[in-house]
PDB file of C-alpha atoms in Angstrom:
ATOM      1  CA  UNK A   2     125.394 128.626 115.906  1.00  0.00           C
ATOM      2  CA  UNK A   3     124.879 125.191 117.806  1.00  0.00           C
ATOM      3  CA  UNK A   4     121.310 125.712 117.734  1.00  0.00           C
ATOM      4  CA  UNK A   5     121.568 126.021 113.989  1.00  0.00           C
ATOM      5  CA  UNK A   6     124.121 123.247 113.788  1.00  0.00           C
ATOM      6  CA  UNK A   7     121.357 121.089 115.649  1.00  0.00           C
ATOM      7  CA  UNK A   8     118.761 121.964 113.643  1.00  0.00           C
ATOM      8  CA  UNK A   9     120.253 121.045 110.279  1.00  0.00           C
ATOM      9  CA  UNK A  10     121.478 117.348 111.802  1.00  0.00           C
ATOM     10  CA  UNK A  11     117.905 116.909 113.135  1.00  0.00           C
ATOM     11  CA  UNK A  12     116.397 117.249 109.469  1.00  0.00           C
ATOM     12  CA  UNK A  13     119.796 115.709 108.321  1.00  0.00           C
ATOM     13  CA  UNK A  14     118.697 112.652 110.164  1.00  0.00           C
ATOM     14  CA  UNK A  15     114.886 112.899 108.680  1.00  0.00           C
ATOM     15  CA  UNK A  16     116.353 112.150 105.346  1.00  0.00           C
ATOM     16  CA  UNK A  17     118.334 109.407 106.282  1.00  0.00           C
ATOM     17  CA  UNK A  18     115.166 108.276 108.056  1.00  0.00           C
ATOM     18  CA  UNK A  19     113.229 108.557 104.584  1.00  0.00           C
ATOM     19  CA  UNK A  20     115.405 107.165 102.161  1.00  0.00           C
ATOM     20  CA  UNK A  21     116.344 104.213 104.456  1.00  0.00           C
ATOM     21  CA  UNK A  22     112.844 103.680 105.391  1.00  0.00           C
ATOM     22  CA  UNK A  23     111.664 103.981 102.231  1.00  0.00           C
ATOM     23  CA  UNK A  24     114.365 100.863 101.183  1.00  0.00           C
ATOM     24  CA  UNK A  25     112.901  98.823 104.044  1.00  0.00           C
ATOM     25  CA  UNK A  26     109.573  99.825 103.642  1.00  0.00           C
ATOM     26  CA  UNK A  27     110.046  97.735 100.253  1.00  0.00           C
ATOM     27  CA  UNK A  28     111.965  94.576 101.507  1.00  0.00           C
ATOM     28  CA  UNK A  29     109.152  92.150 100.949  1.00  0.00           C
ATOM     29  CA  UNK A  30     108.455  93.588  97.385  1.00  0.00           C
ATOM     30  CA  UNK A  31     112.636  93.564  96.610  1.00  0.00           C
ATOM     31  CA  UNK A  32     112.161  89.162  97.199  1.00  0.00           C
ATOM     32  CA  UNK A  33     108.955  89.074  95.013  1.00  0.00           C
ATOM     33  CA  UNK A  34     110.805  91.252  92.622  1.00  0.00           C
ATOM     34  CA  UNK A  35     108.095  93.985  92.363  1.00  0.00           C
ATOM     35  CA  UNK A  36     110.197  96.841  94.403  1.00  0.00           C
ATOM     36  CA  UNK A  37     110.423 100.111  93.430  1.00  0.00           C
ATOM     37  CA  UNK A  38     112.081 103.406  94.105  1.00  0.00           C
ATOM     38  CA  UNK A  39     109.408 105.594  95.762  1.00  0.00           C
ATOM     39  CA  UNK A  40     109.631 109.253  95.660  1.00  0.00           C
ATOM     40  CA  UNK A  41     110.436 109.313  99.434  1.00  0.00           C
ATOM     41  CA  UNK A  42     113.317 107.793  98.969  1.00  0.00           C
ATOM     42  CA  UNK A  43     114.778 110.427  96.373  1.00  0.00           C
ATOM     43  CA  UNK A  44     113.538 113.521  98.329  1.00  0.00           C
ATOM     44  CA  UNK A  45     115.374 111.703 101.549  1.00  0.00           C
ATOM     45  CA  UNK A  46     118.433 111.235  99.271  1.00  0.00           C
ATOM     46  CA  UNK A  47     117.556 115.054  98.314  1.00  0.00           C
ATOM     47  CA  UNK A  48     117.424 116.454 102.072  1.00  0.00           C
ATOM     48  CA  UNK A  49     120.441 113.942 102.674  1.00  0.00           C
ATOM     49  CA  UNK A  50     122.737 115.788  99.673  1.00  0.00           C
ATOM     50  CA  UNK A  51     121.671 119.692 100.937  1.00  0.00           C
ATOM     51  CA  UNK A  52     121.430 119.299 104.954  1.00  0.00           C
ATOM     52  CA  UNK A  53     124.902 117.271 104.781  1.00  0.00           C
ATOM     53  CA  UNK A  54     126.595 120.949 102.765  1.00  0.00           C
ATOM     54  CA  UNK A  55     124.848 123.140 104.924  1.00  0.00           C
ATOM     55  CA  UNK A  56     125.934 120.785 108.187  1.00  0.00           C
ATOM     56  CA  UNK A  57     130.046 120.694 106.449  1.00  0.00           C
ATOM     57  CA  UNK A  58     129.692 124.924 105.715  1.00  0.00           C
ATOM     58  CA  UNK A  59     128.452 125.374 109.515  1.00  0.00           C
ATOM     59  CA  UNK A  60     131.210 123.384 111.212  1.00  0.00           C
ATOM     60  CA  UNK A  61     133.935 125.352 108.935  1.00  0.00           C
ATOM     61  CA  UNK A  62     132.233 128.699 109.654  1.00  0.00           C
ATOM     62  CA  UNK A  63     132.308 127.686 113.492  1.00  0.00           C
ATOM     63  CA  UNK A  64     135.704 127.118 113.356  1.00  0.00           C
ATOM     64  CA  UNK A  65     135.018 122.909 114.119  1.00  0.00           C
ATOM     65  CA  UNK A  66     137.097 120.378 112.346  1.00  0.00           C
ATOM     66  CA  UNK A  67     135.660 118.566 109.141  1.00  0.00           C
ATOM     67  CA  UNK A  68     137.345 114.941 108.529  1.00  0.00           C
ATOM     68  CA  UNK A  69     136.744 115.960 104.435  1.00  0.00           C
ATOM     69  CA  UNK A  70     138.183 112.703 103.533  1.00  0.00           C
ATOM     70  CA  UNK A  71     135.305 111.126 105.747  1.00  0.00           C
ATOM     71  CA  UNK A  72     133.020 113.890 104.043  1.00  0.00           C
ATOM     72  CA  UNK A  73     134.025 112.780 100.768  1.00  0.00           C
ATOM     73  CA  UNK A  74     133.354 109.666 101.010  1.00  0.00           C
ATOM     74  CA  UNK A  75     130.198 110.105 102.457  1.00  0.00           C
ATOM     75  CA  UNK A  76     128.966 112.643  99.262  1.00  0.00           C
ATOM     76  CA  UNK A  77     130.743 109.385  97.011  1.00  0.00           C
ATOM     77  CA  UNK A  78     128.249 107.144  98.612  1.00  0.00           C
ATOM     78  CA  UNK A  79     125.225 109.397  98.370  1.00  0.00           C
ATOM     79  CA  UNK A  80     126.170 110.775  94.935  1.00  0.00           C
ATOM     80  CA  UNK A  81     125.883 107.220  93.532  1.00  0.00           C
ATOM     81  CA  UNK A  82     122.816 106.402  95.483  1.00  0.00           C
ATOM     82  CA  UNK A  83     121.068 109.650  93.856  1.00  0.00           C
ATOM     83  CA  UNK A  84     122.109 108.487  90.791  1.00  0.00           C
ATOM     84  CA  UNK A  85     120.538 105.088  91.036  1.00  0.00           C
ATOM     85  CA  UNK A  86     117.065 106.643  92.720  1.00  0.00           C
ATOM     86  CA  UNK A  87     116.813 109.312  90.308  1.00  0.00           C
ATOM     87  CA  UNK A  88     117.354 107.340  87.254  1.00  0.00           C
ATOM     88  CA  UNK A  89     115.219 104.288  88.551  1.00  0.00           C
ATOM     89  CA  UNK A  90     112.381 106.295  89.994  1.00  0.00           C
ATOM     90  CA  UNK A  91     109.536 106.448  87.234  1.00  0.00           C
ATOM     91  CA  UNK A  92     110.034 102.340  86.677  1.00  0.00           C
ATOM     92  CA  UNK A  93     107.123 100.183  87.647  1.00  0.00           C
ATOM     93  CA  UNK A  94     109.874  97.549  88.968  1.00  0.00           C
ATOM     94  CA  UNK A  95     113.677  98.276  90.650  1.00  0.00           C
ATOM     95  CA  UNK A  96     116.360  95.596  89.788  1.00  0.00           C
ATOM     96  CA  UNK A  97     116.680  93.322  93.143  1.00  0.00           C
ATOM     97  CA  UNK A  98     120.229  94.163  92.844  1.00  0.00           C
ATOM     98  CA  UNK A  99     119.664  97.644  92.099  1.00  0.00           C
ATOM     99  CA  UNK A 100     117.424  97.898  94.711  1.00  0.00           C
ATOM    100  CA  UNK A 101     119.384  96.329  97.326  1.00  0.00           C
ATOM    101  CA  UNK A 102     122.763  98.387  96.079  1.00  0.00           C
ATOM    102  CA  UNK A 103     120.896 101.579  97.597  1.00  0.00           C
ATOM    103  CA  UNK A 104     119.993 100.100 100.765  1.00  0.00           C
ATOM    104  CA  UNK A 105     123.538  98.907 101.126  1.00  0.00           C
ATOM    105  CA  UNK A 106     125.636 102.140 100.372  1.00  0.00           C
ATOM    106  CA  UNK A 107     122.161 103.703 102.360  1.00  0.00           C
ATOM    107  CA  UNK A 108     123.330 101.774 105.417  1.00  0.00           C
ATOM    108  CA  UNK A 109     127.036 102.459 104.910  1.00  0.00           C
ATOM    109  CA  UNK A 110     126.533 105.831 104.955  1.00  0.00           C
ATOM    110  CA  UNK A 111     124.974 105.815 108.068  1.00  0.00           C
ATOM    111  CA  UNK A 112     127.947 103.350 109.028  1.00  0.00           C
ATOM    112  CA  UNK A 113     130.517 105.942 108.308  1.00  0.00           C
ATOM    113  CA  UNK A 114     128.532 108.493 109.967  1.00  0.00           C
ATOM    114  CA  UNK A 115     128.589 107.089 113.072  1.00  0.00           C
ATOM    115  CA  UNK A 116     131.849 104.812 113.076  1.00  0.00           C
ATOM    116  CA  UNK A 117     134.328 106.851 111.871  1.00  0.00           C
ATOM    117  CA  UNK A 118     136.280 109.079 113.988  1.00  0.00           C
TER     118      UNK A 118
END
């Protein structure tokens, strides 16, 4: 089961990796205002939302303990940067403040991840 467990936080991490690298891929663009939502960035937000259930139905089914307030807020986070990726994603041009929401709660997340104990 660890070796599963493993696995799924490996690709958990890839999707953080895209959708945050994606966002700062696009920092220059966000200042001239020409920033957009690429498609990395939803199918990171995508692997993100499916590796994090599979990761919370491992740990229960291994008998671990899952902080599901932590969890919660996490999915609040990620749920609301979907949201913003998926409805954004076919414009030429993202809102600077838009754009900049997602890499916030993108970096939060991470944040939370990692912080909180």
């Amino acid at each position: 089961m660890d070796v599963l467990i493993h696995l799924f936080v490996g690709l958990h991490i890839i999707g953080i990796a895209a959708l945050l690298g994606g966002f700062l891929t696009q920092m220059k663009a966000m200042g001239q205002g020409t920033a957009r939502f690429t498609p990395a960035m939803l199918h990171g937000a995508l692997t993100m939302l499916v590796t994090g259930v599979i990761l919370v139905g491992l740990n229960q089914a291994d008998d671990q303990t899952v902080d599901n307030i932590k969890i919660g807020v996490k999915l609040a986070l990620l749920i609301v940067i979907l949201g913003l990726v998926y409805v954004k994603r076919d414009e030429e041009k993202a809102d600077k403040g838009m754009f900049g929401l997602v890499g916030l709660l993108t970096t939060a997340n991470v944040f939370i991840a990692v912080l909180w104990t």
